[in-house]
PDB file of C-alpha atoms in Angstrom:
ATOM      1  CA  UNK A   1      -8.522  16.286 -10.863  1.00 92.00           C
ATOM      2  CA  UNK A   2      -5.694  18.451  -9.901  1.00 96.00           C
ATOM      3  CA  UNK A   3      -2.349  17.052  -9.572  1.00 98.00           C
ATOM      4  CA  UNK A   4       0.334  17.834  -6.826  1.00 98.00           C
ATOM      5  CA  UNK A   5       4.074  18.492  -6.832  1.00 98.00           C
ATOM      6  CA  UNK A   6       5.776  18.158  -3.241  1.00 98.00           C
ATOM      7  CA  UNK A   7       9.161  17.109  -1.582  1.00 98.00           C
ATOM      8  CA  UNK A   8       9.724  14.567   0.822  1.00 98.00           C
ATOM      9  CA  UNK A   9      12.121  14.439   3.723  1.00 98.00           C
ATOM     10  CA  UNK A  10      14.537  13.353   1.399  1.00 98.00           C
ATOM     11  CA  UNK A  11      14.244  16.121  -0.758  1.00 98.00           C
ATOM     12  CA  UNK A  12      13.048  14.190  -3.597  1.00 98.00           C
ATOM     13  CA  UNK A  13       9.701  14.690  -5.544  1.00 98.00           C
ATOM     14  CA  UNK A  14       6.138  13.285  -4.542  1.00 98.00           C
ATOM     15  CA  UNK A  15       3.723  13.628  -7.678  1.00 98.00           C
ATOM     16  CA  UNK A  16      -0.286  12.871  -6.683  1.00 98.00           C
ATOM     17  CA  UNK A  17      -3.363  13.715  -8.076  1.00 98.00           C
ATOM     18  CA  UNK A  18      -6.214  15.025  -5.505  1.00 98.00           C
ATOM     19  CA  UNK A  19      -9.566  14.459  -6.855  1.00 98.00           C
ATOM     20  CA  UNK A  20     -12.764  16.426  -4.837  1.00 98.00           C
ATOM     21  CA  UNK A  21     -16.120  15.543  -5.688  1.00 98.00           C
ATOM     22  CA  UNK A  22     -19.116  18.293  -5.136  1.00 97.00           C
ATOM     23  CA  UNK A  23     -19.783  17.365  -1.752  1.00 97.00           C
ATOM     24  CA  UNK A  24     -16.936  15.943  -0.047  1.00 98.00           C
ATOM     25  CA  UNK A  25     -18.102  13.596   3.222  1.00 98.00           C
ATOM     26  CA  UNK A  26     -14.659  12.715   4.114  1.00 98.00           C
ATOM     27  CA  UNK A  27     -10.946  12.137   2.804  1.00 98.00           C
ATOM     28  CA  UNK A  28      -8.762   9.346   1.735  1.00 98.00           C
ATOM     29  CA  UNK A  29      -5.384   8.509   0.828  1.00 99.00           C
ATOM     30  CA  UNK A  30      -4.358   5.710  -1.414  1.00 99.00           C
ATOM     31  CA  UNK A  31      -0.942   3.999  -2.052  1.00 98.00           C
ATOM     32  CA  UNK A  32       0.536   1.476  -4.473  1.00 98.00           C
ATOM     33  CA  UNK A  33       2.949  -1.506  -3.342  1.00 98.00           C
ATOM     34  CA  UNK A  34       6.636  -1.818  -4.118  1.00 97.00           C
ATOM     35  CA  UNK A  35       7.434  -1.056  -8.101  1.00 95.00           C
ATOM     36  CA  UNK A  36       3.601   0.126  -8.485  1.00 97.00           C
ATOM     37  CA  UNK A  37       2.332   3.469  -9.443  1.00 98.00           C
ATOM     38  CA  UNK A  38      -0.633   5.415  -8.786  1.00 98.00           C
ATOM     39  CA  UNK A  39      -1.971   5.053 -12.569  1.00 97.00           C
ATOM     40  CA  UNK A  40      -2.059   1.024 -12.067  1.00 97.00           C
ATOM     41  CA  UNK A  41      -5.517  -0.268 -12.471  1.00 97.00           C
ATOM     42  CA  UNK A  42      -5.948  -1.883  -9.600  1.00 98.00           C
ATOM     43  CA  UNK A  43      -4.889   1.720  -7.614  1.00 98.00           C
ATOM     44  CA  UNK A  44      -7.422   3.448 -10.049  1.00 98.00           C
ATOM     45  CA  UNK A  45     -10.758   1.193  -8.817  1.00 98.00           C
ATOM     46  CA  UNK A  46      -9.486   2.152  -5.278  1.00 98.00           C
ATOM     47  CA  UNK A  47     -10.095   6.041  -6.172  1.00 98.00           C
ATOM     48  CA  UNK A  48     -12.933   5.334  -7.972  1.00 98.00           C
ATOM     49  CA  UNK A  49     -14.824   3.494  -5.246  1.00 98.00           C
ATOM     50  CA  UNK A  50     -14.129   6.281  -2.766  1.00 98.00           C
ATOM     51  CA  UNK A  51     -15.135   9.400  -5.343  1.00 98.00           C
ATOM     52  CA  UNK A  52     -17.585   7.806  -6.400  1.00 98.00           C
ATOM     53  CA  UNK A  53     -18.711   8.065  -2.645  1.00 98.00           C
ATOM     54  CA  UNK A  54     -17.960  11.594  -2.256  1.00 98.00           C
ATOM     55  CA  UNK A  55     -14.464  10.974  -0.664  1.00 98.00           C
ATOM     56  CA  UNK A  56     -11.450  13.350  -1.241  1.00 98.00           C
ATOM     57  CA  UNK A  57      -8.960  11.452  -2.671  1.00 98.00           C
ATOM     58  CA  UNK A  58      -5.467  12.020  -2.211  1.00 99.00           C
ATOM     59  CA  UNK A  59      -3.817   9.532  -4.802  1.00 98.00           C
ATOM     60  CA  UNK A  60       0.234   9.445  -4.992  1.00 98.00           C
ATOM     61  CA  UNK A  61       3.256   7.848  -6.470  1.00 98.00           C
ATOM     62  CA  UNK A  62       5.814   6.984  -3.997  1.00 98.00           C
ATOM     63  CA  UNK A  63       9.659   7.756  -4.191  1.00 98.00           C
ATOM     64  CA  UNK A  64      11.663   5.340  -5.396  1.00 98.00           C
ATOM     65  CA  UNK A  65       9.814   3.213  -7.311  1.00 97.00           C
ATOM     66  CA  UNK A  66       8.212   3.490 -11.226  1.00 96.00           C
ATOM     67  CA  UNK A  67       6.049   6.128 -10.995  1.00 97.00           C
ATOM     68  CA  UNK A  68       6.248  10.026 -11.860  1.00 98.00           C
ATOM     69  CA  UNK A  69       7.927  10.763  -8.519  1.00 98.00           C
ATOM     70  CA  UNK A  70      11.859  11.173  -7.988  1.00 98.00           C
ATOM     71  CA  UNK A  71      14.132   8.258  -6.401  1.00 98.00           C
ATOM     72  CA  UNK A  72      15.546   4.755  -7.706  1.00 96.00           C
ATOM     73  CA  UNK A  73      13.710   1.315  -7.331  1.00 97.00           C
ATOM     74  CA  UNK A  74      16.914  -0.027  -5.452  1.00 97.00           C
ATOM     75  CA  UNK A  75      16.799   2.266  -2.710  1.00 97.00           C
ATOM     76  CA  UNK A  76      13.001   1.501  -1.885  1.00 98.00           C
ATOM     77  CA  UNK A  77      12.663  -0.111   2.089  1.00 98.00           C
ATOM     78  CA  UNK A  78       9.626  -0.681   3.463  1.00 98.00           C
ATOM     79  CA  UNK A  79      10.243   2.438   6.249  1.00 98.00           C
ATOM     80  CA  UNK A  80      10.725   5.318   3.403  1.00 98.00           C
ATOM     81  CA  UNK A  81       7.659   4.350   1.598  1.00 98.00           C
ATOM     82  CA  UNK A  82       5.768   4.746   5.121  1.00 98.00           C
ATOM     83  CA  UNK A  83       7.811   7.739   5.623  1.00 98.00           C
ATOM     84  CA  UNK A  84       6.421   9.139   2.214  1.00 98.00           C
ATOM     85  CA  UNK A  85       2.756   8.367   3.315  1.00 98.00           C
ATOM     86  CA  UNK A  86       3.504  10.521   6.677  1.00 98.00           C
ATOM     87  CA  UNK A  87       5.148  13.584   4.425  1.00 98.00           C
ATOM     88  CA  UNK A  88       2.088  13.081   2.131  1.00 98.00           C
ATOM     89  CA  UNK A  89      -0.447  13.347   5.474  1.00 98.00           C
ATOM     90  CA  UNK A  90       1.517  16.295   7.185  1.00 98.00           C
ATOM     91  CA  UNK A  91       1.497  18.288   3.199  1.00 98.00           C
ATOM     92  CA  UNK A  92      -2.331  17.565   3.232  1.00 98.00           C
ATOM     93  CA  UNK A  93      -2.824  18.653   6.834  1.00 98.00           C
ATOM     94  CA  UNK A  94      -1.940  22.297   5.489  1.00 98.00           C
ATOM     95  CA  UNK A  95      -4.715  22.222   2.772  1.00 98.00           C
ATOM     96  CA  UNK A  96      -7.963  23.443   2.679  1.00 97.00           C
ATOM     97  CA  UNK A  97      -9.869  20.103   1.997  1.00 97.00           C
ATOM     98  CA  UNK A  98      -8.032  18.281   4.856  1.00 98.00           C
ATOM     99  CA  UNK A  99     -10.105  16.711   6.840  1.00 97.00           C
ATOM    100  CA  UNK A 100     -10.087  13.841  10.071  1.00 98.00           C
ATOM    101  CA  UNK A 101     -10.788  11.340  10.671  1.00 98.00           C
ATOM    102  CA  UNK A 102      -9.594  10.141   7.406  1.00 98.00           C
ATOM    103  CA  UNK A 103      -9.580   6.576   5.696  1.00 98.00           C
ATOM    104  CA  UNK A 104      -6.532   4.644   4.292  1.00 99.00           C
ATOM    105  CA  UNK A 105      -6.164   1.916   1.692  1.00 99.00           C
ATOM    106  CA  UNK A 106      -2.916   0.937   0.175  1.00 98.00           C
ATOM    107  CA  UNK A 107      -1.838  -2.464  -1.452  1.00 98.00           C
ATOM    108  CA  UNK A 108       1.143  -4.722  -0.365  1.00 98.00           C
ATOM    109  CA  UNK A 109       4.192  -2.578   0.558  1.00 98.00           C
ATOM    110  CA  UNK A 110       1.695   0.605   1.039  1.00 98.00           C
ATOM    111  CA  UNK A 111      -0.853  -1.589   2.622  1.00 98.00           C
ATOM    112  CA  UNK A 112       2.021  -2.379   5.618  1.00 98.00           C
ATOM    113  CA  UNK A 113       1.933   1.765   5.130  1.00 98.00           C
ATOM    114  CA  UNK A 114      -1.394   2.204   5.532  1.00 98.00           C
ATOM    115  CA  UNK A 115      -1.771   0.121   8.762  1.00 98.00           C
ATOM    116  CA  UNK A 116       1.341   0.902  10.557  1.00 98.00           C
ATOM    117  CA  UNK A 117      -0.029   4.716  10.243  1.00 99.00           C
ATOM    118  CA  UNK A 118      -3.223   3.599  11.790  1.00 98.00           C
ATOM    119  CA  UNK A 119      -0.940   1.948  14.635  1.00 98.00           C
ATOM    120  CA  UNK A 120       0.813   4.943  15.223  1.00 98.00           C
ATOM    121  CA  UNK A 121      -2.153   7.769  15.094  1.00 98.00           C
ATOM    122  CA  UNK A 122      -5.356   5.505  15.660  1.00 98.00           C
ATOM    123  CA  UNK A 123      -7.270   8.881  16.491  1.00 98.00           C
ATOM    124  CA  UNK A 124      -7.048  10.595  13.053  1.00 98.00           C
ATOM    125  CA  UNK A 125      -7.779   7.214  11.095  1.00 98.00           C
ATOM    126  CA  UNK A 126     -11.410   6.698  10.782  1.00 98.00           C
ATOM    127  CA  UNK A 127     -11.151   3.182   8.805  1.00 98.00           C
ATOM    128  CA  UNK A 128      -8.666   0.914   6.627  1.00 98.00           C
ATOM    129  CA  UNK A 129      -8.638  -0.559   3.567  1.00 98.00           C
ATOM    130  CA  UNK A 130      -5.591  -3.134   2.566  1.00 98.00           C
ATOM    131  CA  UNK A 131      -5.456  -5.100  -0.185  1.00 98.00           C
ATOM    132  CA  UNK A 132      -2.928  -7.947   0.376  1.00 98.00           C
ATOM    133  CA  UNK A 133      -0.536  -5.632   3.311  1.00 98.00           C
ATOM    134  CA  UNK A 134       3.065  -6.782   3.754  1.00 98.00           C
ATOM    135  CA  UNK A 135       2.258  -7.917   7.434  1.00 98.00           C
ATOM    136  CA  UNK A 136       6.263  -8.561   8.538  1.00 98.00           C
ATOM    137  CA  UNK A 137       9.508  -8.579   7.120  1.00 95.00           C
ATOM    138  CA  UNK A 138       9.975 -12.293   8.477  1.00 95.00           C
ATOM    139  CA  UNK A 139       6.932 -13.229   6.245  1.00 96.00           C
ATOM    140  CA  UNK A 140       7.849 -11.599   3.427  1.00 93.00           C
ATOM    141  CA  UNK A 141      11.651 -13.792   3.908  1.00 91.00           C
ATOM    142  CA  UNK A 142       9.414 -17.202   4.707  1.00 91.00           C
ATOM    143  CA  UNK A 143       7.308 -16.354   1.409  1.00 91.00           C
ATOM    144  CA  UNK A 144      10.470 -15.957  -0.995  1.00 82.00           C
ATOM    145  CA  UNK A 145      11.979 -19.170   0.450  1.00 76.00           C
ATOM    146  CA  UNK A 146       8.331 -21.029  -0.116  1.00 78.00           C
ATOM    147  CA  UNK A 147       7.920 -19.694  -3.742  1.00 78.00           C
ATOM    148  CA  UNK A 148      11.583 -20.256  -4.831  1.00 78.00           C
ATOM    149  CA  UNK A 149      14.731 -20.945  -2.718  1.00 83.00           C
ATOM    150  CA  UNK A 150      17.128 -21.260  -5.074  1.00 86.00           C
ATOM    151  CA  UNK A 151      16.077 -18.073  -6.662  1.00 85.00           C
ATOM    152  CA  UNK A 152      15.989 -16.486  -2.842  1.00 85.00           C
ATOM    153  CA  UNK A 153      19.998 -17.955  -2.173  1.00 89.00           C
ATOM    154  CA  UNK A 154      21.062 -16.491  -5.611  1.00 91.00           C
ATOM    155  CA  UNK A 155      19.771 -13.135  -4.599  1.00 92.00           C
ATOM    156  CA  UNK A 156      21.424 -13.073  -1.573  1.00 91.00           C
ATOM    157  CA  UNK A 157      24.581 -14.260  -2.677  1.00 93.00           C
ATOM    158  CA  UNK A 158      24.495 -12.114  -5.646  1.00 94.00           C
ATOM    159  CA  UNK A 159      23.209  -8.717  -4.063  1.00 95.00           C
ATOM    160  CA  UNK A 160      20.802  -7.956  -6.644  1.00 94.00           C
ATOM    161  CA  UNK A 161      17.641  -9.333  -7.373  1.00 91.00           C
ATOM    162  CA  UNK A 162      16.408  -8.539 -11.149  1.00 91.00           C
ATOM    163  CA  UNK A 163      12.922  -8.311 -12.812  1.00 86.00           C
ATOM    164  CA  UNK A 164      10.619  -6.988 -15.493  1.00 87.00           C
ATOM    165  CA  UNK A 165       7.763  -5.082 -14.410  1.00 88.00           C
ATOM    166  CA  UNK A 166       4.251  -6.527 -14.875  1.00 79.00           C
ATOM    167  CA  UNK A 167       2.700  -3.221 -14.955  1.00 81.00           C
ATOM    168  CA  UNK A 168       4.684  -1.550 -16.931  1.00 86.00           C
ATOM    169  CA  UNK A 169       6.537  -4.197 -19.365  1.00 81.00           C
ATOM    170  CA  UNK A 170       9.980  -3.999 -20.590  1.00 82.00           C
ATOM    171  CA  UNK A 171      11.220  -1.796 -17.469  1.00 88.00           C
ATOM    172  CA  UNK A 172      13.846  -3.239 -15.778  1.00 91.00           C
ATOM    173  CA  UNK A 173      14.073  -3.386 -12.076  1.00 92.00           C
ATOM    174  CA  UNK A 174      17.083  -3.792  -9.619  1.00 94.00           C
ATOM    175  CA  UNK A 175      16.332  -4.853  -6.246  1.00 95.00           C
ATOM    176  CA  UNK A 176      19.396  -5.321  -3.216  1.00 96.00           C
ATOM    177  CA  UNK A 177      19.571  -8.129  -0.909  1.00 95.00           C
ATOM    178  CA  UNK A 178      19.680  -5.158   1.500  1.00 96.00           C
ATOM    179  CA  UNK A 179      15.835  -4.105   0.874  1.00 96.00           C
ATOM    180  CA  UNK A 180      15.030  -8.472   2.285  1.00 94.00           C
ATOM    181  CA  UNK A 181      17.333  -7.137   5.509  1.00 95.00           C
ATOM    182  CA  UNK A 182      15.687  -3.739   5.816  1.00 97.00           C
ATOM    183  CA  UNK A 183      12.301  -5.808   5.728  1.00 96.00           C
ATOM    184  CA  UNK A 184      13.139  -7.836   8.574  1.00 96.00           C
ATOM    185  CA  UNK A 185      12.752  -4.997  11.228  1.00 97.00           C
ATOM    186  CA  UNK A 186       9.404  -4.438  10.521  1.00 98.00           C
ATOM    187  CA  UNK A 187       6.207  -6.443  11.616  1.00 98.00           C
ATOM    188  CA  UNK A 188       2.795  -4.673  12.546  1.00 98.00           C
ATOM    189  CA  UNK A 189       1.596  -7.407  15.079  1.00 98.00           C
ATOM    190  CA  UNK A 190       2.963  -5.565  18.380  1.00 98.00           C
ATOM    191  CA  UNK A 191       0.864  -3.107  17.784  1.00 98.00           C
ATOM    192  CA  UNK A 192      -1.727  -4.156  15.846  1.00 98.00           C
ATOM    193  CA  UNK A 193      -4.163  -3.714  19.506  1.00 98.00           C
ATOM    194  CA  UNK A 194      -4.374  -0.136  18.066  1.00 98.00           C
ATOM    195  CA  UNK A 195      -6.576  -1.141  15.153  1.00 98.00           C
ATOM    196  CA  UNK A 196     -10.014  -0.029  16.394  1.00 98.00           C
ATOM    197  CA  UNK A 197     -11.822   1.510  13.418  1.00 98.00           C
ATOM    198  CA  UNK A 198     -13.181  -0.666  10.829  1.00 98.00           C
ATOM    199  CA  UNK A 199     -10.973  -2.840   8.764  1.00 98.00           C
ATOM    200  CA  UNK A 200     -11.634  -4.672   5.259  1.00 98.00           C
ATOM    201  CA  UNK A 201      -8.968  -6.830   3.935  1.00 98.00           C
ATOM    202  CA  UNK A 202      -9.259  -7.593   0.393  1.00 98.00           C
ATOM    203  CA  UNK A 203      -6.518 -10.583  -0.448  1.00 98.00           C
ATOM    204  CA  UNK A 204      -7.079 -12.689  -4.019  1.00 98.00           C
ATOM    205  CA  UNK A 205      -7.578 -16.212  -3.868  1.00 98.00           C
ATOM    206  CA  UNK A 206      -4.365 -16.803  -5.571  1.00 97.00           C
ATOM    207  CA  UNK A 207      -1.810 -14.263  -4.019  1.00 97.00           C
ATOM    208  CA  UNK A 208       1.773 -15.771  -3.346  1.00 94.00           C
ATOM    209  CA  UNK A 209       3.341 -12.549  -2.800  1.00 94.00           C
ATOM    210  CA  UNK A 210       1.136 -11.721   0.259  1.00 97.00           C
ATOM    211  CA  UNK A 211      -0.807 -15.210   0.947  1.00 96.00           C
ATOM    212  CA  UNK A 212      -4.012 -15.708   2.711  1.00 96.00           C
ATOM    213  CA  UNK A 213      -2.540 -17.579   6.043  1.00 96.00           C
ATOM    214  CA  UNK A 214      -0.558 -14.473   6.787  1.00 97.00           C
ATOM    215  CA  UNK A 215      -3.737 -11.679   6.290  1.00 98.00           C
ATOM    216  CA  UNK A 216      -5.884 -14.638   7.846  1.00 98.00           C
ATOM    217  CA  UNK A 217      -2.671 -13.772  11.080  1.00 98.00           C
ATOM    218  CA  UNK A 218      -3.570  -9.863  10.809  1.00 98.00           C
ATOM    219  CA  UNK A 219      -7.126 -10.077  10.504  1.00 98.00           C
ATOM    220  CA  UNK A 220      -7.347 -12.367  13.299  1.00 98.00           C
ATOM    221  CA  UNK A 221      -5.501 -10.135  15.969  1.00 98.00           C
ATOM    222  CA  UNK A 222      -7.413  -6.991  14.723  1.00 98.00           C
ATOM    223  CA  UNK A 223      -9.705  -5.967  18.000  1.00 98.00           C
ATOM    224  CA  UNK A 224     -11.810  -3.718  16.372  1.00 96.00           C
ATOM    225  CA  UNK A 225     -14.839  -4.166  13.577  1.00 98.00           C
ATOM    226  CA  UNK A 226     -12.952  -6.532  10.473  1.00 98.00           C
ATOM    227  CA  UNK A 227     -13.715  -8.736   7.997  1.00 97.00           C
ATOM    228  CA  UNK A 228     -11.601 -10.039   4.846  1.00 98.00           C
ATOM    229  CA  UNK A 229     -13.000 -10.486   0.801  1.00 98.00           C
ATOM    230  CA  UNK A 230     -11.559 -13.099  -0.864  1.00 98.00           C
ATOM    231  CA  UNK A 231     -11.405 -12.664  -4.669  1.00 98.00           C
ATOM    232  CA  UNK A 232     -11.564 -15.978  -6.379  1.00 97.00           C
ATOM    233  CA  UNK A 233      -8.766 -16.558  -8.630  1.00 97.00           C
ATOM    234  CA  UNK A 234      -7.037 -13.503  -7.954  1.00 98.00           C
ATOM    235  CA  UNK A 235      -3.425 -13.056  -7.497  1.00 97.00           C
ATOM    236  CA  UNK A 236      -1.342 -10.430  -5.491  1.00 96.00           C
ATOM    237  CA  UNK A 237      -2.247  -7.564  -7.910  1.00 96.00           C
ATOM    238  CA  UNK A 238      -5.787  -7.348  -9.378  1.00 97.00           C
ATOM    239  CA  UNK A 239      -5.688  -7.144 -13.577  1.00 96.00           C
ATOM    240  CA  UNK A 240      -8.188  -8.506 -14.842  1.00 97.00           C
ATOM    241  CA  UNK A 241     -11.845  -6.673 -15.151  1.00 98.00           C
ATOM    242  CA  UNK A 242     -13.267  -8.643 -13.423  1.00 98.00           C
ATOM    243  CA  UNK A 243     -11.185  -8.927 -10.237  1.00 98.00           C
ATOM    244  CA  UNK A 244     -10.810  -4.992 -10.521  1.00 98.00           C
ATOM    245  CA  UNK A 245     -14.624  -4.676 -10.138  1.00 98.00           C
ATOM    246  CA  UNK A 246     -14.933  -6.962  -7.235  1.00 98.00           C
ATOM    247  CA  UNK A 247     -12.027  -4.464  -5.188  1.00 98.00           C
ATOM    248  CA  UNK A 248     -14.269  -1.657  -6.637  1.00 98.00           C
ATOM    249  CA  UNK A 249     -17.871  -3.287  -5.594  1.00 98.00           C
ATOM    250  CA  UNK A 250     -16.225  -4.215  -2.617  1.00 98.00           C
ATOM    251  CA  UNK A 251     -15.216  -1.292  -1.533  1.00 98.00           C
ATOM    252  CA  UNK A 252     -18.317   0.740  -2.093  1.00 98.00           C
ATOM    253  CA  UNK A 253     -20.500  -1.214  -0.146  1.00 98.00           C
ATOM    254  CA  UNK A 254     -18.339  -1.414   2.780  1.00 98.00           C
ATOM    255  CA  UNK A 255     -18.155   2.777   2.266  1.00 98.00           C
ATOM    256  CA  UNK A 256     -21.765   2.444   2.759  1.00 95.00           C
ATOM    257  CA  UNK A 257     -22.028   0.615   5.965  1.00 93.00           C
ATOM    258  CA  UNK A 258     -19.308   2.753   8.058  1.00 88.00           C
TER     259      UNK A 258
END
């Protein structure tokens, strides 16, 4: 594993690891959700189901969240952690082990990344792995109101939205009403006609973050090759062993029938 040290547009740090195996049959890149890191288990089974199928994997932290890379959690949006992915892409396209068509995965925040990429250059994107994708800023406002309303009016009229990381406990995390607004101009259904390589959706039984009607929505309008997994019991972020196998399983067998 060798690990990576570049600037984004922003002139703030990107930290990744690449890992090549002996005989590399493709590339991938991989990217965690909002407040996740590229060391989070669930990102981990995700690299280790494509090198363990001879994938390049390109495996990053994103600005601005709780990772090794530079930036502040409350100046995250939704458009400079895709713009991150693209810097990432156009870095790798000047390396020796670049190579299209490539695949994608990304969970939540990086799985709206992922696909939104794949809207916008559908010819270098060979297929697409998201596990639970933001699919529109308008969902992710329904969602809030759904789960708690109260707690959604107090972080509006407060500004600030507070909370303790699950992956990483006792860090602290400050979010801005302004990241709900930013969210609001971005939805990946008018374009989602451009999705014509293979898609997997992995979403866990349980997910309130990222529920099953709205990925059920995505999946639905995808025109090309698709299908959804359904962990049982699983929420929004896979933990447990035995949810972090299924995304691994999962994902190896689908490796092997594209």
């Amino acid at each position: 594993m060798e690990k990576f040290f570049i600037k984004n547009r922003y002139g703030l740090e990107i930290v990744g690891d690449i890992l090549i195996p002996k005989n590399p049959i493709g590339l991938a890149f991989v990217l965690h959700g909002l407040g996740g890191f590229r060391a989070q288990p669930c990102m981990q089974a995700i690299v280790e189901g494509f090198f363990e199928n001879d994938y390049t994997v390109v495996n990053f932290d994103a600005t601005n969240s709780i990772g090794e890379s530079g930036g502040k959690y409350e100046d995250a949006t939704m458009q400079k952690h895709y713009e991150d992915l693209i810097d990432v892409i156009t870095w790798a396209k000047t390396q020796s082990w670049y190579k299209e068509p490539f695949m994608l995965a990304g969970l939540s925040l990086g799985g709206y990344a992922i696909v939104r990429y794949a809207e916008d250059h559908p010819k270098e994107v060979k297929a697409l792995f998201p596990n639970a994708p933001v699919v529109s800023g308008k969902f992710s406002f329904e969602t809030h109101d759904k789960r708690d309303i109260e707690e959604n009016e107090k972080w509006k009229k407060t500004g600030w939205k507070e909370k303790i990381s699950a992956s990483k406990p006792g860090v602290k995390m400050y979010l801005p009403w302004s990241h709900m607004e930013e969210r609001l101009k971005h939805d990946l259904m008018p374009n989602v006609s451009k999705l014509t390589m293979p898609v997997l959706i992995v979403v866990g039984e349980n997910d309130t973050s990222c529920p099953l009607d709205q990925q059920k929505i995505l999946l639905d309008a995808i025109p090309g090759p698709k299908e959804m997994i359904i962990v049982p019991g699983a929420p929004h972020t896979f933990k447990a062993p035995e949810h972090l196998e299924i995304l691994k399983t999962v994902l190896s067998n689908w490796l092997k029938k594209i």
